[in-house]
mmCIF file of C-alpha atoms in Angstrom:
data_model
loop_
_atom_site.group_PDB
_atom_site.id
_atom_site.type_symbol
_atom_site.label_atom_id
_atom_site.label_comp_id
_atom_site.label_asym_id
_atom_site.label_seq_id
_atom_site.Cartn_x
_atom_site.Cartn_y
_atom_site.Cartn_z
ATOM 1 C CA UNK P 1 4.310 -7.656 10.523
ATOM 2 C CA UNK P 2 1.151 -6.039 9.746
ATOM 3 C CA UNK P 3 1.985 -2.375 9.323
ATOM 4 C CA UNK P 4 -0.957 0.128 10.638
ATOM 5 C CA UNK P 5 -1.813 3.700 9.033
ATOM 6 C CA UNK P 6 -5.372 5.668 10.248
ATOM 7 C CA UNK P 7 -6.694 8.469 8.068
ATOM 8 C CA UNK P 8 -9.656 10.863 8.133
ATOM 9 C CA UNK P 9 -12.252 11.479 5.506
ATOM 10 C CA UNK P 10 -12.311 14.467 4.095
ATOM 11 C CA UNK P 11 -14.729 16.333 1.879
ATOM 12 C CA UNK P 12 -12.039 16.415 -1.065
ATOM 13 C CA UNK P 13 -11.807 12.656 -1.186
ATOM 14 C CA UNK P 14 -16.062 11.796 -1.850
ATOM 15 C CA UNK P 15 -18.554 11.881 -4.179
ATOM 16 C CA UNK P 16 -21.309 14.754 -4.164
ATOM 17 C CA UNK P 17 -22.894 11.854 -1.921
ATOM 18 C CA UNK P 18 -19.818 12.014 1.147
ATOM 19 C CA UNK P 19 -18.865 8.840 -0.057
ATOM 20 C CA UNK P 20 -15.191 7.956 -0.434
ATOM 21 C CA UNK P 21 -14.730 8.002 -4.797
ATOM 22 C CA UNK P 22 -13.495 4.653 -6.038
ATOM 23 C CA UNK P 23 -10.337 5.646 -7.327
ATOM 24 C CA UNK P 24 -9.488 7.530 -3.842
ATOM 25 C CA UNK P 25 -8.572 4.068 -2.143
ATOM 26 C CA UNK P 26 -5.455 3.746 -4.563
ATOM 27 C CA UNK P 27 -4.122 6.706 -3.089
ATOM 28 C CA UNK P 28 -5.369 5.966 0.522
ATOM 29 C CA UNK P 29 -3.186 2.852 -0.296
ATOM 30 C CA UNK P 30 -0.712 3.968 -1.697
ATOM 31 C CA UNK P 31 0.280 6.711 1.568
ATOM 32 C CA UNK P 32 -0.041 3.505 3.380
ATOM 33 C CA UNK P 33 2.399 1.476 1.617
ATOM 34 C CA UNK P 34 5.045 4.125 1.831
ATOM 35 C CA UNK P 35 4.600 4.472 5.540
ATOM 36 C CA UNK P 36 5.024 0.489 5.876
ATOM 37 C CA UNK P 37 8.184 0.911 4.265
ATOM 38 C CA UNK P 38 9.270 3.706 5.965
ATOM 39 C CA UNK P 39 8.778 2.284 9.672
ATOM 40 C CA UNK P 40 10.706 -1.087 8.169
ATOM 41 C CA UNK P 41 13.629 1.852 7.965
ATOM 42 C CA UNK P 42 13.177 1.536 4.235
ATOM 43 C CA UNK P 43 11.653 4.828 2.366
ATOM 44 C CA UNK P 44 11.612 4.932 -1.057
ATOM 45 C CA UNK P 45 13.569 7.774 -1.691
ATOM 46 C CA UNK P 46 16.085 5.975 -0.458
ATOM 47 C CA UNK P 47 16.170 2.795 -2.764
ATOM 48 C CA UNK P 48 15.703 5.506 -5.478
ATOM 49 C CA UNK P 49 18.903 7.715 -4.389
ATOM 50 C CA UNK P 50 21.361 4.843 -3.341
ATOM 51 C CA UNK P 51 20.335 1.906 -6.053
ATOM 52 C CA UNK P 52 19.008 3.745 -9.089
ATOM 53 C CA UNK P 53 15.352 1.673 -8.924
ATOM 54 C CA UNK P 54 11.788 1.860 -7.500
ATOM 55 C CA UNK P 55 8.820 0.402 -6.687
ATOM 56 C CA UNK P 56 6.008 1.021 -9.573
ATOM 57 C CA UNK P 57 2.414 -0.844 -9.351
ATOM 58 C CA UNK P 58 2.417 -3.655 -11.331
ATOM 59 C CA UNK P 59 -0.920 -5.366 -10.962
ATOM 60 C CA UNK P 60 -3.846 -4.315 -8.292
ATOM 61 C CA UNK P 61 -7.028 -6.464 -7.272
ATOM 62 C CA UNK P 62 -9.430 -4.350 -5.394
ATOM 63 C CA UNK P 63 -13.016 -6.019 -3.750
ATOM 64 C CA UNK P 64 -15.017 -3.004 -2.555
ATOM 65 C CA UNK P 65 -17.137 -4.166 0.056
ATOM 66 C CA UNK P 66 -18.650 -1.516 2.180
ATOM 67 C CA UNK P 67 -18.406 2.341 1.601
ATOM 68 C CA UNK P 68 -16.354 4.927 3.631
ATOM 69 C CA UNK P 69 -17.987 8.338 4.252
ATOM 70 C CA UNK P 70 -16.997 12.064 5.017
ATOM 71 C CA UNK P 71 -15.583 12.452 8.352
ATOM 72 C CA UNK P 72 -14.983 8.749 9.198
ATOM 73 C CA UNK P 73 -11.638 7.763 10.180
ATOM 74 C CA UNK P 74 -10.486 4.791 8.732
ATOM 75 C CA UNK P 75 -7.695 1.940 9.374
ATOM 76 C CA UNK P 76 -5.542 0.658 6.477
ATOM 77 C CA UNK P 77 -3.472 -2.971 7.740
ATOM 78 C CA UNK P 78 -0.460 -3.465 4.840
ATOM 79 C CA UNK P 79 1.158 -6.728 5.165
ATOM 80 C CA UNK P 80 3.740 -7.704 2.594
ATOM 81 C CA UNK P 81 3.140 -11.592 1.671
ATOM 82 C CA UNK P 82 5.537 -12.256 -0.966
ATOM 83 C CA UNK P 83 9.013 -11.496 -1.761
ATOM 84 C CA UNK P 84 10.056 -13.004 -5.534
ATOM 85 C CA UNK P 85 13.714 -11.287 -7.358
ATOM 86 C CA UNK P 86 11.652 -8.466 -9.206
ATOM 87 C CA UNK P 87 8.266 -8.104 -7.722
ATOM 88 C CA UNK P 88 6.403 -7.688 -4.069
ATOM 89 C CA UNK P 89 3.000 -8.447 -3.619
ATOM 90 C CA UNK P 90 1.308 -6.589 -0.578
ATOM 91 C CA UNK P 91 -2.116 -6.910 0.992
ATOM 92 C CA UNK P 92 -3.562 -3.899 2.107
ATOM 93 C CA UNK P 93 -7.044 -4.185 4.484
ATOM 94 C CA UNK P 94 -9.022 -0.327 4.719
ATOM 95 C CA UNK P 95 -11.169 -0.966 7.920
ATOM 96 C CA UNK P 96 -13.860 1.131 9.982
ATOM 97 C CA UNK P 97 -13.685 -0.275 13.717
ATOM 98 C CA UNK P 98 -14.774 -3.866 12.881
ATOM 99 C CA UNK P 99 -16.244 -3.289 9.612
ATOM 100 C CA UNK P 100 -13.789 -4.662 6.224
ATOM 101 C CA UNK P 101 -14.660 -1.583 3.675
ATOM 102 C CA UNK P 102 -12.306 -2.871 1.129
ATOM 103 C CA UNK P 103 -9.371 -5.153 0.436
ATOM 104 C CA UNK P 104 -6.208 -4.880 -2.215
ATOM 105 C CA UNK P 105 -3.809 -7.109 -3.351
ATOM 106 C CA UNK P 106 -1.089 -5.251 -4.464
ATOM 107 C CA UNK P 107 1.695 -6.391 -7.162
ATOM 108 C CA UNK P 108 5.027 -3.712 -6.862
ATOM 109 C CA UNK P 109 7.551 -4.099 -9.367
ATOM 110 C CA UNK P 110 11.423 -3.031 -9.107
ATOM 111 C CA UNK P 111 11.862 -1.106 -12.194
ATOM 112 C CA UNK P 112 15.193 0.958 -13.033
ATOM 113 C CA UNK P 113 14.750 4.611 -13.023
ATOM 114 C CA UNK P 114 16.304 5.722 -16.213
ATOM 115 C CA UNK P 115 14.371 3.155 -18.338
ATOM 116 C CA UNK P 116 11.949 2.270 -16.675
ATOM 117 C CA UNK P 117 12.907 -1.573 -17.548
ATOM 118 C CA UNK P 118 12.353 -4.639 -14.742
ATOM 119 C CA UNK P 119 15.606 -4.762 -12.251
ATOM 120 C CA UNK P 120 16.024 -7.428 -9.802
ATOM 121 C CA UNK P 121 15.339 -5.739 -5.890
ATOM 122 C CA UNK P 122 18.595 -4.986 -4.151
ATOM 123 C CA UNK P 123 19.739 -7.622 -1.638
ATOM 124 C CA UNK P 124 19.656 -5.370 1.142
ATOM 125 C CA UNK P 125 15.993 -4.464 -0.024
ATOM 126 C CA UNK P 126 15.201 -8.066 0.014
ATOM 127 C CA UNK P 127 16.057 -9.328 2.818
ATOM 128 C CA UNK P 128 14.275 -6.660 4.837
ATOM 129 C CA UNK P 129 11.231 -6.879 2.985
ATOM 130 C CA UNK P 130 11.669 -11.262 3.337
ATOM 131 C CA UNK P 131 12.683 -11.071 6.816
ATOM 132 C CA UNK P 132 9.304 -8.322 7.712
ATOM 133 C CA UNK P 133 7.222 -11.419 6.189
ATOM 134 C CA UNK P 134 9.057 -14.324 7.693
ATOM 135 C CA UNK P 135 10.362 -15.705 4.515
ATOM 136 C CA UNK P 136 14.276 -16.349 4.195
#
């Protein structure tokens, strides 16, 4: 499943120039990501509350490719491609109409709240996330 969140530029999220700032896409991505999870019936406050773990960014590769501006509304595809016992990697595709603006690949790690230390993803977790991207 390719999950599919729209947003709006706004003022707050460019440069003096109305262009999106770099660093403004990790957020655009992450709002994304949690809506993915949330329309697979799995929101993160609720892996937090009934297992004790979360999701934390592990690793992120980000190719800019064309700029978003003030007032444009752009489409963010999130598609989770790999399910391993610790870690999910997600790619996330920011589009205006037909035009790629940037691409992520995303690395989540489960990580135990208290500590902060790797955990393995509860089963229940797992299998939704493996069954979204076809993987058993």
């Amino acid at each position: 499943m390719i999950h599919h969140y729209e947003l709006r530029v706004y003022y707050q999220d460019t440069d003096a120039g109305g262009i999106v700032y770099h660093a403004n896409y990790l957020a655009f991505a992450e709002r994304a990501r949690a809506e993915a999870l949330r329309a697979l019936g799995a929101p993160h406050t609720q892996l937090v509350a009934e297992h004790g773990v979360m999701f934390v960014v592990h690793r992120v590769n980000l190719h800019y490719q064309r700029p978003a501006r003030l007032d444009e509304v752009i489409r963010i595809e999130t598609e989770i491609t790999k399910v391993g016992g610790a870690t999910v990697t997600i790619n996330q595709h920011f589009w205006r109409d037909s035009d790629s603006l940037v691409v992520l690949e995303v690395a989540l790690g489960c990580a135990r709240l208290g500590d902060g230390r790797p955990a393995r993803i509860p089963a229940d977790w797992a299998r939704r996330l493996k069954s979204e991207k076809g993987q058993t």
